[in-house]
Each structure stands twice: as C-alpha cells, then as structure tokens.
Amino acid sequence: MKNELLLIPDKADIERDAIAETWRNNDGEVLRIGKFWERPNIKTQRITIYGNDTFSLVLAQVLDVKLIQPKDEIISQIDIKWTKRKIQIVEISAVQPTYFPTFIKPVNPKTFKAKVYNEYDEFLKETEGILPKEQIIHSNIIPISSEARAFILNNKILDIALYEGTAKLTEAKQFLNEFLANSPKNLPKSYVVDLGYNKQDDWFLLEFNSSWGSGLNSCNPDKVIKGIREATINE
C-alpha cells in the first residue's frame, strides 16, 4: 500500500477512521472526499475506494475504476444446505398474497425498506410508485439469535467477528470454511458475508455484500484491509 491512495467520505465515522489509520500505518495516503461527484485532484497512483454505496459507485465512475461485489442473485442460487431457507428473486409484479408473511428486500439497494412484511397490502403500500419490473429477493422467515460478519479474499477468511448475540464464533468459522470449500465459482475475489444463527438451524448464510461498502462490525481493520484494497480494480 506504499504511496497508494485511499478515498473515503469526509464525514467522520469510527469504522472508516479505523480503516484510514490502518492504511496510513501501511505507508498509504488517505484523502477525504466531500464532493464525490467531482473528479478530485489526485496523482495517477493506485486508488482504493471505501464508503457507502452512493459515494463509492459515483466516485468509481468519475475516476474510471471498477468496484467488484457479489451479484445480487447469488444468494438465491445457493443450496438450502447453506441458507437454511428458500430464497427467490422475482419481479414486484409477480409477488403473490400467498407469500406472506415473508422477508423481502430490493435487489437494487434502498429502493424500499428491507424487512419482514406480514401482509400483501403492507408490501404494496411500501412499493407504491416503483416499477413493477423491479426485482426483489424474498425468503422464508427464519429466527436469528446471533449474527457474524466475515471479510473474504481469494476464498479465505481474513477475519470474522460476532456483531449480534453470543453464539460460538469458532463454530461460525468452521461452517464458513466448509462453505468456502464448496462455494460458487461466480463469487468475486473480495467480498463480505454475513452469517446468522439459531439453535434449531445452527449457522447459515444471511447475505453477501461488497468489501468496499461494508462496515467492520467488530472485524479487525488490520486483517481486512487487503480485502478492501482488492475490491477496487485500477485499469
């Protein structure tokens, strides 16, 4: 990371500040960006972007770099052995009253609120005005008593930490290593995965996210910084 540049939002944030400190400790430079829709005055050096979705995606386009992340549909293609629940992607227009109650989240982040919808009419009200062809992810409701986050690079765990509950982290790590040994080949080299736990189902996959846009959730910045770096492709 020597002489490489990390770009983060200018707004203070404990987790981003921790990443920035780790970056500097590895002889890198950090630049906080306010007007991320404008091209910053930077040298032609390798850059890494770390921030929320809007900040990161817009800035990547401005700087002509590529951000890698898991495809939204991947979670619906994974065997129920790992998810412990049925997960489908459908268009809003295809949602049926018989689905409810069910967990629903938009494929395009923040299009509407991701949550458990108890009734069909509740979902219709939430998605009013959104194009019927917009895709959603829906799944069976599954109890969650503990949650863990892991940063992955080259199919290896950089770090894993509990951010909710008190389940055994060693068992979460064992489950995740077993998944990684059998994971789909269309996952990117760098990503974040969240795991859930309950006594009946044990550990299971919750969702995949980008390394460049995910918070640490108690993971060690010194351990995950390489994964964040590899999530920005400089061409």
CSV table of C-alpha atoms in Angstrom, one decimal:
chain,number,residue,atom,x,y,z
A,1,MET,CA,0.0,0.0,0.0
A,2,LYS,CA,3.0,2.3,0.0
A,3,ASN,CA,2.2,5.5,-1.8
A,4,GLU,CA,-1.3,4.2,-2.7
A,5,LEU,CA,-4.3,6.4,-2.1
A,6,LEU,CA,-7.4,5.5,-0.1
A,7,LEU,CA,-10.5,7.6,-0.8
A,8,ILE,CA,-13.2,7.9,1.9
A,9,PRO,CA,-16.1,10.2,2.6
A,10,ASP,CA,-15.2,13.4,4.6
A,11,LYS,CA,-17.8,12.7,7.2
A,12,ALA,CA,-16.4,11.3,10.4
A,13,ASP,CA,-17.1,7.6,11.0
A,14,ILE,CA,-15.5,5.3,13.6
A,15,GLU,CA,-15.1,2.3,11.3
A,16,ARG,CA,-13.9,4.3,8.3
A,17,ASP,CA,-11.5,6.2,10.6
A,18,ALA,CA,-10.1,2.9,11.7
A,19,ILE,CA,-9.5,1.8,8.1
A,20,ALA,CA,-7.9,5.1,7.4
A,21,GLU,CA,-5.5,4.7,10.3
A,22,THR,CA,-4.6,1.2,9.2
A,23,TRP,CA,-4.0,2.5,5.7
A,24,ARG,CA,-1.6,5.1,6.9
A,25,ASN,CA,0.2,2.6,9.1
A,26,ASN,CA,0.9,0.7,5.9
A,27,ASP,CA,2.6,3.8,4.4
A,28,GLY,CA,-0.5,4.7,2.3
A,29,GLU,CA,-2.1,8.1,1.8
A,30,VAL,CA,-5.7,9.0,2.7
A,31,LEU,CA,-7.9,11.6,1.1
A,32,ARG,CA,-11.3,12.5,2.4
A,33,ILE,CA,-13.8,13.5,-0.3
A,34,GLY,CA,-16.8,15.7,0.1
A,35,LYS,CA,-18.0,16.4,-3.5
A,36,PHE,CA,-17.6,12.8,-4.7
A,37,TRP,CA,-19.4,13.6,-8.0
A,38,GLU,CA,-16.5,15.8,-9.0
A,39,ARG,CA,-13.1,14.5,-10.0
A,40,PRO,CA,-10.6,15.0,-7.2
A,41,ASN,CA,-7.2,16.5,-7.9
A,42,ILE,CA,-5.1,13.4,-7.4
A,43,LYS,CA,-2.0,11.9,-9.0
A,44,THR,CA,-2.1,8.9,-11.3
A,45,GLN,CA,-1.5,6.4,-8.4
A,46,ARG,CA,-3.3,3.3,-7.5
A,47,ILE,CA,-6.5,4.2,-5.6
A,48,THR,CA,-8.9,2.3,-3.3
A,49,ILE,CA,-12.4,3.4,-2.5
A,50,TYR,CA,-14.2,2.7,0.8
A,51,GLY,CA,-17.5,4.2,1.7
A,52,ASN,CA,-21.3,3.9,1.3
A,53,ASP,CA,-22.9,2.8,-1.9
A,54,THR,CA,-23.7,6.2,-3.5
A,55,PHE,CA,-20.3,7.6,-2.6
A,56,SER,CA,-18.3,4.6,-3.8
A,57,LEU,CA,-20.2,3.9,-7.0
A,58,VAL,CA,-20.4,7.5,-8.2
A,59,LEU,CA,-16.7,8.2,-7.4
A,60,ALA,CA,-15.6,5.0,-9.1
A,61,GLN,CA,-17.4,6.1,-12.3
A,62,VAL,CA,-15.8,9.6,-12.0
A,63,LEU,CA,-12.3,8.0,-11.7
A,64,ASP,CA,-12.9,5.2,-14.2
A,65,VAL,CA,-12.1,2.4,-11.8
A,66,LYS,CA,-14.1,-0.8,-11.2
A,67,LEU,CA,-15.6,-1.9,-7.9
A,68,ILE,CA,-16.2,-5.6,-7.5
A,69,GLN,CA,-19.0,-7.1,-5.5
A,70,PRO,CA,-21.2,-10.2,-5.3
A,71,LYS,CA,-24.1,-10.3,-7.7
A,72,ASP,CA,-27.4,-9.9,-6.0
A,73,GLU,CA,-28.9,-13.1,-7.4
A,74,ILE,CA,-26.1,-15.3,-6.0
A,75,ILE,CA,-27.8,-15.9,-2.6
A,76,SER,CA,-30.9,-17.3,-4.4
A,77,GLN,CA,-28.7,-19.8,-6.3
A,78,ILE,CA,-27.0,-21.3,-3.3
A,79,ASP,CA,-28.1,-24.7,-1.9
A,80,ILE,CA,-30.5,-24.6,1.0
A,81,LYS,CA,-27.9,-26.6,3.0
A,82,TRP,CA,-26.1,-23.3,3.5
A,83,THR,CA,-29.0,-20.8,3.6
A,84,LYS,CA,-31.5,-23.0,5.7
A,85,ARG,CA,-34.4,-21.3,3.9
A,86,LYS,CA,-35.9,-20.9,0.5
A,87,ILE,CA,-34.8,-17.8,-1.3
A,88,GLN,CA,-36.2,-16.5,-4.6
A,89,ILE,CA,-35.8,-13.5,-6.9
A,90,VAL,CA,-38.9,-12.3,-8.6
A,91,GLU,CA,-40.3,-9.1,-10.0
A,92,ILE,CA,-42.6,-6.9,-7.9
A,93,SER,CA,-45.5,-7.7,-10.2
A,94,ALA,CA,-45.1,-11.5,-9.5
A,95,VAL,CA,-45.4,-11.2,-5.7
A,96,GLN,CA,-48.5,-13.1,-4.6
A,97,PRO,CA,-50.6,-12.8,-1.4
A,98,THR,CA,-49.8,-16.4,-0.5
A,99,TYR,CA,-46.1,-15.3,0.0
A,100,PHE,CA,-46.9,-13.6,3.3
A,101,PRO,CA,-45.7,-13.3,5.9
A,102,THR,CA,-42.2,-13.2,4.3
A,103,PHE,CA,-38.9,-11.4,4.3
A,104,ILE,CA,-38.4,-9.1,1.3
A,105,LYS,CA,-35.5,-6.9,0.2
A,106,PRO,CA,-34.9,-5.0,-3.0
A,107,VAL,CA,-32.3,-6.2,-5.4
A,108,ASN,CA,-31.3,-2.6,-6.0
A,109,PRO,CA,-30.3,-1.3,-2.6
A,110,LYS,CA,-32.5,1.1,-0.7
A,111,THR,CA,-35.3,1.1,-3.4
A,112,PHE,CA,-37.6,0.3,-0.5
A,113,LYS,CA,-37.3,-0.9,3.1
A,114,ALA,CA,-35.9,-4.5,3.5
A,115,LYS,CA,-37.9,-6.2,6.3
A,116,VAL,CA,-40.5,-8.9,7.2
A,117,TYR,CA,-43.8,-8.0,5.6
A,118,ASN,CA,-46.7,-9.6,7.3
A,119,GLU,CA,-49.4,-8.7,4.7
A,120,TYR,CA,-49.6,-8.3,1.0
A,121,ASP,CA,-51.2,-4.9,1.3
A,122,GLU,CA,-48.3,-3.7,3.5
A,123,PHE,CA,-45.9,-4.6,0.8
A,124,LEU,CA,-48.0,-2.9,-2.0
A,125,LYS,CA,-48.0,0.3,0.1
A,126,GLU,CA,-44.3,0.2,0.6
A,127,THR,CA,-43.5,-0.3,-3.1
A,128,GLU,CA,-46.1,2.1,-4.5
A,129,GLY,CA,-44.7,4.1,-7.4
A,130,ILE,CA,-41.8,1.6,-8.0
A,131,LEU,CA,-41.8,-0.1,-11.5
A,132,PRO,CA,-43.5,-3.5,-11.4
A,133,LYS,CA,-40.4,-5.0,-13.2
A,134,GLU,CA,-38.1,-4.1,-10.3
A,135,GLN,CA,-36.7,-7.3,-8.8
A,136,ILE,CA,-37.0,-8.3,-5.1
A,137,ILE,CA,-35.5,-11.1,-3.0
A,138,HIS,CA,-37.9,-12.9,-0.8
A,139,SER,CA,-37.3,-15.7,1.6
A,140,ASN,CA,-38.9,-17.7,4.4
A,141,ILE,CA,-38.7,-16.1,7.8
A,142,ILE,CA,-36.0,-17.7,9.9
A,143,PRO,CA,-35.2,-16.8,13.5
A,144,ILE,CA,-31.9,-15.2,14.2
A,145,SER,CA,-30.3,-15.0,17.6
A,146,SER,CA,-26.7,-14.2,16.6
A,147,GLU,CA,-25.0,-12.7,13.6
A,148,ALA,CA,-21.4,-12.6,12.4
A,149,ARG,CA,-19.6,-10.8,9.6
A,150,ALA,CA,-16.6,-12.1,7.7
A,151,PHE,CA,-14.3,-10.5,5.1
A,152,ILE,CA,-13.2,-12.9,2.4
A,153,LEU,CA,-10.3,-12.6,0.0
A,154,ASN,CA,-9.3,-15.3,-2.5
A,155,ASN,CA,-11.7,-17.8,-0.9
A,156,LYS,CA,-10.1,-17.4,2.5
A,157,ILE,CA,-11.4,-15.7,5.7
A,158,LEU,CA,-9.4,-12.6,6.5
A,159,ASP,CA,-11.4,-12.0,9.7
A,160,ILE,CA,-14.7,-13.0,11.3
A,161,ALA,CA,-16.5,-11.4,14.2
A,162,LEU,CA,-19.8,-11.5,16.1
A,163,TYR,CA,-21.8,-8.3,15.9
A,164,GLU,CA,-25.0,-9.6,17.4
A,165,GLY,CA,-25.7,-12.3,20.1
A,166,THR,CA,-23.4,-14.7,21.9
A,167,ALA,CA,-23.0,-17.8,19.7
A,168,LYS,CA,-19.7,-19.6,19.4
A,169,LEU,CA,-17.5,-17.9,16.8
A,170,THR,CA,-15.4,-21.0,16.3
A,171,GLU,CA,-18.4,-22.9,15.0
A,172,ALA,CA,-19.3,-20.0,12.7
A,173,LYS,CA,-15.8,-20.1,11.3
A,174,GLN,CA,-16.0,-23.8,10.8
A,175,PHE,CA,-19.3,-23.5,8.9
A,176,LEU,CA,-17.9,-20.7,6.7
A,177,ASN,CA,-14.8,-22.6,5.9
A,178,GLU,CA,-16.9,-25.6,4.8
A,179,PHE,CA,-19.0,-23.3,2.6
A,180,LEU,CA,-15.9,-21.7,1.1
A,181,ALA,CA,-14.6,-25.2,0.2
A,182,ASN,CA,-17.8,-25.7,-1.8
A,183,SER,CA,-18.7,-22.1,-2.8
A,184,PRO,CA,-19.9,-21.0,-6.2
A,185,LYS,CA,-17.2,-20.0,-8.6
A,186,ASN,CA,-19.0,-16.8,-9.5
A,187,LEU,CA,-18.3,-15.1,-6.2
A,188,PRO,CA,-15.7,-12.3,-6.6
A,189,LYS,CA,-12.2,-12.5,-5.1
A,190,SER,CA,-13.1,-10.0,-2.4
A,191,TYR,CA,-16.4,-9.7,-0.6
A,192,VAL,CA,-18.2,-9.7,2.8
A,193,VAL,CA,-20.6,-12.4,4.0
A,194,ASP,CA,-23.0,-12.2,7.0
A,195,LEU,CA,-24.0,-15.3,8.9
A,196,GLY,CA,-27.0,-16.0,11.1
A,197,TYR,CA,-27.5,-18.5,13.9
A,198,ASN,CA,-30.3,-20.1,15.8
A,199,LYS,CA,-30.4,-23.2,17.9
A,200,GLN,CA,-32.6,-25.2,15.6
A,201,ASP,CA,-30.8,-24.5,12.3
A,202,ASP,CA,-27.3,-23.7,13.6
A,203,TRP,CA,-25.3,-21.3,11.4
A,204,PHE,CA,-26.5,-20.2,7.9
A,205,LEU,CA,-25.7,-17.6,5.2
A,206,LEU,CA,-27.6,-14.4,5.6
A,207,GLU,CA,-26.3,-12.2,2.7
A,208,PHE,CA,-23.3,-11.2,0.6
A,209,ASN,CA,-22.0,-7.6,0.4
A,210,SER,CA,-19.1,-5.7,-1.1
A,211,SER,CA,-15.9,-5.2,0.8
A,212,TRP,CA,-15.7,-1.6,-0.3
A,213,GLY,CA,-19.1,-0.7,1.2
A,214,SER,CA,-19.4,-2.8,4.3
A,215,GLY,CA,-18.7,-1.7,7.8
A,216,LEU,CA,-16.3,-3.6,10.0
A,217,ASN,CA,-18.9,-4.9,12.5
A,218,SER,CA,-16.1,-5.7,15.0
A,219,CYS,CA,-13.7,-7.1,12.4
A,220,ASN,CA,-10.1,-6.1,12.8
A,221,PRO,CA,-9.1,-3.4,10.2
A,222,ASP,CA,-5.5,-4.7,10.2
A,223,LYS,CA,-6.7,-8.1,9.0
A,224,VAL,CA,-9.3,-7.0,6.4
A,225,ILE,CA,-7.5,-4.0,4.8
A,226,LYS,CA,-6.2,-6.2,2.0
A,227,GLY,CA,-9.7,-7.4,1.1
A,228,ILE,CA,-10.9,-3.8,0.9
A,229,ARG,CA,-7.9,-2.9,-1.3
A,230,GLU,CA,-8.6,-5.7,-3.7
A,231,ALA,CA,-12.2,-4.6,-4.2
A,232,THR,CA,-11.1,-1.7,-6.3
A,233,ILE,CA,-9.7,-2.6,-9.7
A,234,ASN,CA,-7.5,0.0,-11.3
A,235,GLU,CA,-7.3,-0.4,-15.1
